[in-house]
Amino acid sequence: MLTGLAALADTLAVASAVGVDRDAALELIKAGPLVGAVPRAVSKGAVFPVSLAERDMGLALAELGNAPAPVARATARALHDARDRSADLASIV
């Protein structure tokens, strides 16, 4: 889920850059491989702090060691760079 939300954030950034409305982009994304991330990204009732998500990603990366995992590593950076560490994970989207 963590990498899916990071991918969704990037996808929405590209959509915005080319002038696609966020809601329209989310509707289109629901038809693709990121469909599972959309409900979590727009959820208003979920509370899983960015700080805990970053911790979990760090544990996963530690298990990976030196294995190439560019998406996981980019997700870890996105979590690390989040402005509000106590905000829900969806805030990175």
mmCIF file of N, CA, C and O in Angstrom:
data_model
loop_
_atom_site.group_PDB
_atom_site.id
_atom_site.type_symbol
_atom_site.label_atom_id
_atom_site.label_comp_id
_atom_site.label_asym_id
_atom_site.label_seq_id
_atom_site.Cartn_x
_atom_site.Cartn_y
_atom_site.Cartn_z
ATOM 1 N N MET A 1 0.820 -1.187 0.000
ATOM 2 C CA MET A 1 0.000 0.000 0.000
ATOM 3 C C MET A 1 0.872 1.262 0.000
ATOM 4 O O MET A 1 0.519 2.242 -0.647
ATOM 5 N N LEU A 2 1.982 1.231 0.724
ATOM 6 C CA LEU A 2 2.832 2.424 0.799
ATOM 7 C C LEU A 2 3.349 2.819 -0.573
ATOM 8 O O LEU A 2 3.292 3.990 -0.963
ATOM 9 N N THR A 3 3.850 1.861 -1.322
ATOM 10 C CA THR A 3 4.370 2.183 -2.653
ATOM 11 C C THR A 3 3.242 2.583 -3.592
ATOM 12 O O THR A 3 3.430 3.431 -4.461
ATOM 13 N N GLY A 4 2.060 2.006 -3.418
ATOM 14 C CA GLY A 4 0.910 2.373 -4.243
ATOM 15 C C GLY A 4 0.502 3.821 -4.026
ATOM 16 O O GLY A 4 0.191 4.542 -4.975
ATOM 17 N N LEU A 5 0.514 4.268 -2.777
ATOM 18 C CA LEU A 5 0.170 5.666 -2.497
ATOM 19 C C LEU A 5 1.222 6.616 -3.045
ATOM 20 O O LEU A 5 0.891 7.688 -3.560
ATOM 21 N N ALA A 6 2.491 6.230 -2.949
ATOM 22 C CA ALA A 6 3.541 7.079 -3.515
ATOM 23 C C ALA A 6 3.405 7.157 -5.035
ATOM 24 O O ALA A 6 3.563 8.231 -5.621
ATOM 25 N N ALA A 7 3.092 6.033 -5.665
ATOM 26 C CA ALA A 7 2.889 6.033 -7.120
ATOM 27 C C ALA A 7 1.672 6.878 -7.489
ATOM 28 O O ALA A 7 1.691 7.609 -8.484
ATOM 29 N N LEU A 8 0.639 6.788 -6.687
ATOM 30 C CA LEU A 8 -0.557 7.599 -6.931
ATOM 31 C C LEU A 8 -0.233 9.082 -6.812
ATOM 32 O O LEU A 8 -0.685 9.890 -7.629
ATOM 33 N N ALA A 9 0.572 9.447 -5.826
ATOM 34 C CA ALA A 9 0.966 10.852 -5.665
ATOM 35 C C ALA A 9 1.701 11.348 -6.903
ATOM 36 O O ALA A 9 1.426 12.448 -7.404
ATOM 37 N N ASP A 10 2.620 10.540 -7.419
ATOM 38 C CA ASP A 10 3.349 10.931 -8.630
ATOM 39 C C ASP A 10 2.415 11.040 -9.827
ATOM 40 O O ASP A 10 2.521 11.972 -10.631
ATOM 41 N N THR A 11 1.504 10.098 -9.953
ATOM 42 C CA THR A 11 0.558 10.100 -11.071
ATOM 43 C C THR A 11 -0.318 11.351 -11.034
ATOM 44 O O THR A 11 -0.537 12.000 -12.067
ATOM 45 N N LEU A 12 -0.793 11.713 -9.845
ATOM 46 C CA LEU A 12 -1.618 12.915 -9.720
ATOM 47 C C LEU A 12 -0.812 14.181 -9.973
ATOM 48 O O LEU A 12 -1.343 15.152 -10.518
ATOM 49 N N ALA A 13 0.461 14.173 -9.613
ATOM 50 C CA ALA A 13 1.315 15.339 -9.889
ATOM 51 C C ALA A 13 1.474 15.535 -11.396
ATOM 52 O O ALA A 13 1.404 16.664 -11.898
ATOM 53 N N VAL A 14 1.677 14.437 -12.111
ATOM 54 C CA VAL A 14 1.797 14.522 -13.575
ATOM 55 C C VAL A 14 0.471 14.987 -14.176
ATOM 56 O O VAL A 14 0.446 15.865 -15.048
ATOM 57 N N ALA A 15 -0.632 14.429 -13.701
ATOM 58 C CA ALA A 15 -1.948 14.826 -14.211
ATOM 59 C C ALA A 15 -2.176 16.323 -14.006
ATOM 60 O O ALA A 15 -2.623 17.021 -14.925
ATOM 61 N N SER A 16 -1.841 16.807 -12.838
ATOM 62 C CA SER A 16 -2.004 18.232 -12.553
ATOM 63 C C SER A 16 -1.126 19.078 -13.472
ATOM 64 O O SER A 16 -1.566 20.116 -13.981
ATOM 65 N N ALA A 17 0.090 18.621 -13.687
ATOM 66 C CA ALA A 17 1.027 19.372 -14.532
ATOM 67 C C ALA A 17 0.539 19.518 -15.970
ATOM 68 O O ALA A 17 0.862 20.492 -16.636
ATOM 69 N N VAL A 18 -0.244 18.545 -16.435
ATOM 70 C CA VAL A 18 -0.747 18.610 -17.811
ATOM 71 C C VAL A 18 -2.196 19.098 -17.862
ATOM 72 O O VAL A 18 -2.849 19.024 -18.893
ATOM 73 N N GLY A 19 -2.695 19.597 -16.707
ATOM 74 C CA GLY A 19 -4.005 20.233 -16.691
ATOM 75 C C GLY A 19 -5.195 19.331 -16.455
ATOM 76 O O GLY A 19 -6.329 19.735 -16.702
ATOM 77 N N VAL A 20 -4.972 18.119 -15.961
ATOM 78 C CA VAL A 20 -6.088 17.216 -15.672
ATOM 79 C C VAL A 20 -6.564 17.455 -14.240
ATOM 80 O O VAL A 20 -5.776 17.450 -13.305
ATOM 81 N N ASP A 21 -7.859 17.673 -14.092
ATOM 82 C CA ASP A 21 -8.482 17.886 -12.794
ATOM 83 C C ASP A 21 -8.237 16.672 -11.887
ATOM 84 O O ASP A 21 -8.298 15.531 -12.339
ATOM 85 N N ARG A 22 -7.972 16.914 -10.600
ATOM 86 C CA ARG A 22 -7.669 15.835 -9.650
ATOM 87 C C ARG A 22 -8.778 14.785 -9.593
ATOM 88 O O ARG A 22 -8.519 13.589 -9.628
ATOM 89 N N ASP A 23 -10.034 15.222 -9.483
ATOM 90 C CA ASP A 23 -11.137 14.265 -9.397
ATOM 91 C C ASP A 23 -11.264 13.446 -10.681
ATOM 92 O O ASP A 23 -11.517 12.238 -10.627
ATOM 93 N N ALA A 24 -11.077 14.090 -11.818
ATOM 94 C CA ALA A 24 -11.129 13.366 -13.095
ATOM 95 C C ALA A 24 -9.991 12.356 -13.173
ATOM 96 O O ALA A 24 -10.181 11.221 -13.622
ATOM 97 N N ALA A 25 -8.815 12.758 -12.721
ATOM 98 C CA ALA A 25 -7.670 11.849 -12.731
ATOM 99 C C ALA A 25 -7.935 10.642 -11.831
ATOM 100 O O ALA A 25 -7.649 9.497 -12.207
ATOM 101 N N LEU A 26 -8.487 10.881 -10.654
ATOM 102 C CA LEU A 26 -8.789 9.774 -9.748
ATOM 103 C C LEU A 26 -9.788 8.800 -10.366
ATOM 104 O O LEU A 26 -9.651 7.586 -10.213
ATOM 105 N N GLU A 27 -10.772 9.324 -11.064
ATOM 106 C CA GLU A 27 -11.749 8.438 -11.734
ATOM 107 C C GLU A 27 -11.063 7.581 -12.794
ATOM 108 O O GLU A 27 -11.344 6.398 -12.924
ATOM 109 N N LEU A 28 -10.174 8.176 -13.557
ATOM 110 C CA LEU A 28 -9.443 7.420 -14.573
ATOM 111 C C LEU A 28 -8.518 6.382 -13.943
ATOM 112 O O LEU A 28 -8.397 5.257 -14.430
ATOM 113 N N ILE A 29 -7.870 6.757 -12.868
ATOM 114 C CA ILE A 29 -6.931 5.851 -12.191
ATOM 115 C C ILE A 29 -7.653 4.628 -11.638
ATOM 116 O O ILE A 29 -7.081 3.536 -11.580
ATOM 117 N N LYS A 30 -8.907 4.782 -11.268
ATOM 118 C CA LYS A 30 -9.684 3.652 -10.735
ATOM 119 C C LYS A 30 -9.816 2.513 -11.732
ATOM 120 O O LYS A 30 -10.140 1.395 -11.350
ATOM 121 N N ALA A 31 -9.554 2.789 -12.994
ATOM 122 C CA ALA A 31 -9.646 1.743 -14.023
ATOM 123 C C ALA A 31 -8.302 1.061 -14.269
ATOM 124 O O ALA A 31 -8.201 0.200 -15.132
ATOM 125 N N GLY A 32 -7.290 1.428 -13.504
ATOM 126 C CA GLY A 32 -5.950 0.891 -13.755
ATOM 127 C C GLY A 32 -5.358 0.179 -12.550
ATOM 128 O O GLY A 32 -6.051 -0.120 -11.582
ATOM 129 N N PRO A 33 -4.063 -0.045 -12.595
ATOM 130 C CA PRO A 33 -3.400 -0.828 -11.555
ATOM 131 C C PRO A 33 -3.317 -0.147 -10.189
ATOM 132 O O PRO A 33 -3.044 -0.808 -9.194
ATOM 133 N N LEU A 34 -3.562 1.136 -10.120
ATOM 134 C CA LEU A 34 -3.530 1.828 -8.833
ATOM 135 C C LEU A 34 -4.905 1.904 -8.174
ATOM 136 O O LEU A 34 -5.087 2.614 -7.183
ATOM 137 N N VAL A 35 -5.856 1.151 -8.690
ATOM 138 C CA VAL A 35 -7.224 1.174 -8.183
ATOM 139 C C VAL A 35 -7.282 0.945 -6.679
ATOM 140 O O VAL A 35 -8.071 1.566 -5.975
ATOM 141 N N GLY A 36 -6.436 0.094 -6.126
ATOM 142 C CA GLY A 36 -6.461 -0.193 -4.699
ATOM 143 C C GLY A 36 -5.990 0.961 -3.836
ATOM 144 O O GLY A 36 -6.375 1.066 -2.672
ATOM 145 N N ALA A 37 -5.176 1.835 -4.383
ATOM 146 C CA ALA A 37 -4.651 2.960 -3.608
ATOM 147 C C ALA A 37 -5.643 4.117 -3.528
ATOM 148 O O ALA A 37 -5.583 4.910 -2.593
ATOM 149 N N VAL A 38 -6.545 4.213 -4.492
ATOM 150 C CA VAL A 38 -7.455 5.365 -4.535
ATOM 151 C C VAL A 38 -8.353 5.448 -3.296
ATOM 152 O O VAL A 38 -8.413 6.507 -2.660
ATOM 153 N N PRO A 39 -9.048 4.378 -2.894
ATOM 154 C CA PRO A 39 -9.901 4.516 -1.712
ATOM 155 C C PRO A 39 -9.119 4.912 -0.454
ATOM 156 O O PRO A 39 -9.593 5.701 0.367
ATOM 157 N N ARG A 40 -7.913 4.390 -0.316
ATOM 158 C CA ARG A 40 -7.103 4.736 0.851
ATOM 159 C C ARG A 40 -6.663 6.194 0.790
ATOM 160 O O ARG A 40 -6.616 6.894 1.813
ATOM 161 N N ALA A 41 -6.372 6.670 -0.388
ATOM 162 C CA ALA A 41 -5.910 8.045 -0.553
ATOM 163 C C ALA A 41 -7.003 9.066 -0.257
ATOM 164 O O ALA A 41 -6.715 10.159 0.215
ATOM 165 N N VAL A 42 -8.238 8.723 -0.530
ATOM 166 C CA VAL A 42 -9.334 9.672 -0.330
ATOM 167 C C VAL A 42 -10.119 9.409 0.952
ATOM 168 O O VAL A 42 -11.053 10.131 1.267
ATOM 169 N N SER A 43 -9.711 8.408 1.712
ATOM 170 C CA SER A 43 -10.383 8.070 2.965
ATOM 171 C C SER A 43 -10.263 9.208 3.968
ATOM 172 O O SER A 43 -9.201 9.794 4.135
ATOM 173 N N LYS A 44 -11.359 9.507 4.619
ATOM 174 C CA LYS A 44 -11.354 10.562 5.631
ATOM 175 C C LYS A 44 -11.261 9.978 7.044
ATOM 176 O O LYS A 44 -10.945 10.679 7.984
ATOM 177 N N GLY A 45 -11.520 8.683 7.193
ATOM 178 C CA GLY A 45 -11.558 8.091 8.522
ATOM 179 C C GLY A 45 -10.305 7.338 8.924
ATOM 180 O O GLY A 45 -10.161 6.938 10.068
ATOM 181 N N ALA A 46 -9.386 7.142 8.015
ATOM 182 C CA ALA A 46 -8.188 6.368 8.329
ATOM 183 C C ALA A 46 -7.172 7.233 9.065
ATOM 184 O O ALA A 46 -7.032 8.414 8.779
ATOM 185 N N VAL A 47 -6.471 6.613 10.001
ATOM 186 C CA VAL A 47 -5.424 7.327 10.718
ATOM 187 C C VAL A 47 -4.239 6.383 10.904
ATOM 188 O O VAL A 47 -4.258 5.501 11.753
ATOM 189 N N PHE A 48 -3.245 6.559 10.062
ATOM 190 C CA PHE A 48 -1.980 5.837 10.191
ATOM 191 C C PHE A 48 -0.899 6.858 9.902
ATOM 192 O O PHE A 48 -0.706 7.257 8.758
ATOM 193 N N PRO A 49 -0.233 7.335 10.954
ATOM 194 C CA PRO A 49 0.708 8.447 10.792
ATOM 195 C C PRO A 49 1.853 8.149 9.826
ATOM 196 O O PRO A 49 2.343 7.027 9.743
ATOM 197 N N VAL A 50 2.273 9.181 9.135
ATOM 198 C CA VAL A 50 3.412 9.100 8.218
ATOM 199 C C VAL A 50 4.627 8.532 8.946
ATOM 200 O O VAL A 50 5.365 7.712 8.396
ATOM 201 N N SER A 51 4.832 8.931 10.193
ATOM 202 C CA SER A 51 6.003 8.461 10.936
ATOM 203 C C SER A 51 6.014 6.941 11.081
ATOM 204 O O SER A 51 7.070 6.311 10.969
ATOM 205 N N LEU A 52 4.849 6.343 11.298
ATOM 206 C CA LEU A 52 4.788 4.879 11.409
ATOM 207 C C LEU A 52 4.960 4.215 10.047
ATOM 208 O O LEU A 52 5.585 3.157 9.940
ATOM 209 N N ALA A 53 4.429 4.834 9.024
ATOM 210 C CA ALA A 53 4.611 4.293 7.666
ATOM 211 C C ALA A 53 6.084 4.331 7.281
ATOM 212 O O ALA A 53 6.609 3.372 6.694
ATOM 213 N N GLU A 54 6.769 5.416 7.641
ATOM 214 C CA GLU A 54 8.198 5.513 7.344
ATOM 215 C C GLU A 54 8.972 4.435 8.105
ATOM 216 O O GLU A 54 9.887 3.814 7.568
ATOM 217 N N ARG A 55 8.597 4.220 9.353
ATOM 218 C CA ARG A 55 9.241 3.163 10.131
ATOM 219 C C ARG A 55 9.066 1.802 9.460
ATOM 220 O O ARG A 55 10.010 1.035 9.297
ATOM 221 N N ASP A 56 7.835 1.511 9.032
ATOM 222 C CA ASP A 56 7.563 0.234 8.372
ATOM 223 C C ASP A 56 8.358 0.091 7.076
ATOM 224 O O ASP A 56 8.891 -0.975 6.780
ATOM 225 N N MET A 57 8.438 1.162 6.311
ATOM 226 C CA MET A 57 9.206 1.115 5.064
ATOM 227 C C MET A 57 10.683 0.911 5.370
ATOM 228 O O MET A 57 11.379 0.186 4.661
ATOM 229 N N GLY A 58 11.161 1.521 6.429
ATOM 230 C CA GLY A 58 12.539 1.327 6.844
ATOM 231 C C GLY A 58 12.826 -0.118 7.211
ATOM 232 O O GLY A 58 13.884 -0.665 6.871
ATOM 233 N N LEU A 59 11.897 -0.765 7.891
ATOM 234 C CA LEU A 59 12.055 -2.182 8.234
ATOM 235 C C LEU A 59 12.111 -3.040 6.975
ATOM 236 O O LEU A 59 12.927 -3.963 6.872
ATOM 237 N N ALA A 60 11.246 -2.722 6.020
ATOM 238 C CA ALA A 60 11.249 -3.474 4.759
ATOM 239 C C ALA A 60 12.556 -3.283 4.010
ATOM 240 O O ALA A 60 13.139 -4.249 3.493
ATOM 241 N N LEU A 61 13.038 -2.059 3.956
ATOM 242 C CA LEU A 61 14.299 -1.787 3.261
ATOM 243 C C LEU A 61 15.476 -2.464 3.956
ATOM 244 O O LEU A 61 16.404 -2.932 3.294
ATOM 245 N N ALA A 62 15.425 -2.538 5.271
ATOM 246 C CA ALA A 62 16.498 -3.220 6.001
ATOM 247 C C ALA A 62 16.548 -4.694 5.619
ATOM 248 O O ALA A 62 17.633 -5.265 5.471
ATOM 249 N N GLU A 63 15.402 -5.300 5.432
ATOM 250 C CA GLU A 63 15.344 -6.703 5.017
ATOM 251 C C GLU A 63 15.854 -6.872 3.588
ATOM 252 O O GLU A 63 16.435 -7.894 3.249
ATOM 253 N N LEU A 64 15.637 -5.869 2.755
ATOM 254 C CA LEU A 64 16.080 -5.938 1.363
ATOM 255 C C LEU A 64 17.594 -5.800 1.232
ATOM 256 O O LEU A 64 18.181 -6.241 0.242
ATOM 257 N N GLY A 65 18.206 -5.166 2.209
ATOM 258 C CA GLY A 65 19.652 -4.969 2.147
ATOM 259 C C GLY A 65 20.035 -4.146 0.929
ATOM 260 O O GLY A 65 19.500 -3.074 0.694
ATOM 261 N N ASN A 66 20.957 -4.664 0.124
ATOM 262 C CA ASN A 66 21.434 -3.954 -1.065
ATOM 263 C C ASN A 66 20.655 -4.293 -2.326
ATOM 264 O O ASN A 66 21.050 -3.881 -3.415
ATOM 265 N N ALA A 67 19.591 -5.046 -2.190
ATOM 266 C CA ALA A 67 18.793 -5.412 -3.365
ATOM 267 C C ALA A 67 18.222 -4.152 -4.013
ATOM 268 O O ALA A 67 17.808 -3.220 -3.315
ATOM 269 N N PRO A 68 18.212 -4.112 -5.346
ATOM 270 C CA PRO A 68 17.610 -2.942 -5.991
ATOM 271 C C PRO A 68 16.101 -2.918 -5.726
ATOM 272 O O PRO A 68 15.433 -3.921 -5.905
ATOM 273 N N ALA A 69 15.662 -1.830 -5.266
ATOM 274 C CA ALA A 69 14.234 -1.646 -4.978
ATOM 275 C C ALA A 69 13.916 -0.168 -5.147
ATOM 276 O O ALA A 69 13.606 0.525 -4.180
ATOM 277 N N PRO A 70 13.988 0.328 -6.380
ATOM 278 C CA PRO A 70 13.848 1.773 -6.583
ATOM 279 C C PRO A 70 12.504 2.340 -6.139
ATOM 280 O O PRO A 70 12.453 3.467 -5.629
ATOM 281 N N VAL A 71 11.441 1.601 -6.296
ATOM 282 C CA VAL A 71 10.127 2.119 -5.904
ATOM 283 C C VAL A 71 10.029 2.199 -4.385
ATOM 284 O O VAL A 71 9.559 3.203 -3.835
ATOM 285 N N ALA A 72 10.513 1.171 -3.706
ATOM 286 C CA ALA A 72 10.486 1.185 -2.240
ATOM 287 C C ALA A 72 11.365 2.304 -1.701
ATOM 288 O O ALA A 72 10.998 3.006 -0.751
ATOM 289 N N ARG A 73 12.528 2.498 -2.306
ATOM 290 C CA ARG A 73 13.434 3.548 -1.842
ATOM 291 C C ARG A 73 12.855 4.943 -2.113
ATOM 292 O O ARG A 73 12.976 5.857 -1.287
ATOM 293 N N ALA A 74 12.191 5.117 -3.240
ATOM 294 C CA ALA A 74 11.547 6.400 -3.542
ATOM 295 C C ALA A 74 10.386 6.654 -2.579
ATOM 296 O O ALA A 74 10.172 7.787 -2.141
ATOM 297 N N THR A 75 9.670 5.601 -2.229
ATOM 298 C CA THR A 75 8.581 5.736 -1.266
ATOM 299 C C THR A 75 9.124 6.150 0.095
ATOM 300 O O THR A 75 8.561 7.032 0.753
ATOM 301 N N ALA A 76 10.223 5.542 0.508
ATOM 302 C CA ALA A 76 10.843 5.907 1.781
ATOM 303 C C ALA A 76 11.238 7.382 1.784
ATOM 304 O O ALA A 76 11.037 8.086 2.784
ATOM 305 N N ARG A 77 11.764 7.865 0.664
ATOM 306 C CA ARG A 77 12.130 9.292 0.560
ATOM 307 C C ARG A 77 10.891 10.180 0.658
ATOM 308 O O ARG A 77 10.908 11.220 1.324
ATOM 309 N N ALA A 78 9.818 9.786 -0.019
ATOM 310 C CA ALA A 78 8.582 10.577 0.026
ATOM 311 C C ALA A 78 8.037 10.647 1.455
ATOM 312 O O ALA A 78 7.583 11.706 1.904
ATOM 313 N N LEU A 79 8.086 9.547 2.162
ATOM 314 C CA LEU A 79 7.622 9.535 3.549
ATOM 315 C C LEU A 79 8.528 10.400 4.423
ATOM 316 O O LEU A 79 8.054 11.165 5.262
ATOM 317 N N HIS A 80 9.813 10.287 4.214
ATOM 318 C CA HIS A 80 10.782 11.073 4.982
ATOM 319 C C HIS A 80 10.586 12.574 4.745
ATOM 320 O O HIS A 80 10.743 13.381 5.663
ATOM 321 N N ASP A 81 10.261 12.948 3.523
ATOM 322 C CA ASP A 81 10.107 14.354 3.148
ATOM 323 C C ASP A 81 8.738 14.935 3.481
ATOM 324 O O ASP A 81 8.514 16.131 3.279
ATOM 325 N N ALA A 82 7.824 14.113 3.985
ATOM 326 C CA ALA A 82 6.472 14.596 4.302
ATOM 327 C C ALA A 82 6.549 15.720 5.333
ATOM 328 O O ALA A 82 7.352 15.672 6.270
ATOM 329 N N ARG A 83 5.736 16.725 5.151
ATOM 330 C CA ARG A 83 5.770 17.904 6.023
ATOM 331 C C ARG A 83 5.287 17.612 7.436
ATOM 332 O O ARG A 83 5.867 18.068 8.406
ATOM 333 N N ASP A 84 4.187 16.876 7.533
ATOM 334 C CA ASP A 84 3.585 16.617 8.833
ATOM 335 C C ASP A 84 3.718 15.150 9.186
ATOM 336 O O ASP A 84 3.014 14.307 8.645
ATOM 337 N N ARG A 85 4.624 14.824 10.072
ATOM 338 C CA ARG A 85 4.921 13.442 10.440
ATOM 339 C C ARG A 85 3.760 12.772 11.162
ATOM 340 O O ARG A 85 3.654 11.575 11.171
ATOM 341 N N SER A 86 2.867 13.568 11.773
ATOM 342 C CA SER A 86 1.745 12.999 12.506
ATOM 343 C C SER A 86 0.493 12.860 11.639
ATOM 344 O O SER A 86 -0.481 12.245 12.056
ATOM 345 N N ALA A 87 0.528 13.411 10.438
ATOM 346 C CA ALA A 87 -0.625 13.346 9.548
ATOM 347 C C ALA A 87 -0.842 11.924 9.037
ATOM 348 O O ALA A 87 0.078 11.098 9.049
ATOM 349 N N ASP A 88 -2.039 11.650 8.610
ATOM 350 C CA ASP A 88 -2.346 10.342 8.046
ATOM 351 C C ASP A 88 -1.526 10.117 6.786
ATOM 352 O O ASP A 88 -1.184 11.049 6.058
ATOM 353 N N LEU A 89 -1.193 8.872 6.543
ATOM 354 C CA LEU A 89 -0.420 8.449 5.395
ATOM 355 C C LEU A 89 -0.930 9.023 4.083
ATOM 356 O O LEU A 89 -0.153 9.372 3.193
ATOM 357 N N ALA A 90 -2.231 9.162 3.944
ATOM 358 C CA ALA A 90 -2.814 9.695 2.704
ATOM 359 C C ALA A 90 -2.361 11.114 2.411
ATOM 360 O O ALA A 90 -2.503 11.588 1.290
ATOM 361 N N SER A 91 -1.782 11.785 3.392
ATOM 362 C CA SER A 91 -1.343 13.166 3.179
ATOM 363 C C SER A 91 -0.202 13.261 2.182
ATOM 364 O O SER A 91 0.079 14.355 1.668
ATOM 365 N N ILE A 92 0.468 12.162 1.862
ATOM 366 C CA ILE A 92 1.544 12.231 0.870
ATOM 367 C C ILE A 92 0.997 12.296 -0.544
ATOM 368 O O ILE A 92 1.730 12.567 -1.478
ATOM 369 N N VAL A 93 -0.304 12.028 -0.696
ATOM 370 C CA VAL A 93 -0.921 12.042 -2.031
ATOM 371 C C VAL A 93 -1.400 13.431 -2.363
ATOM 372 O O VAL A 93 -2.018 14.092 -1.616
#
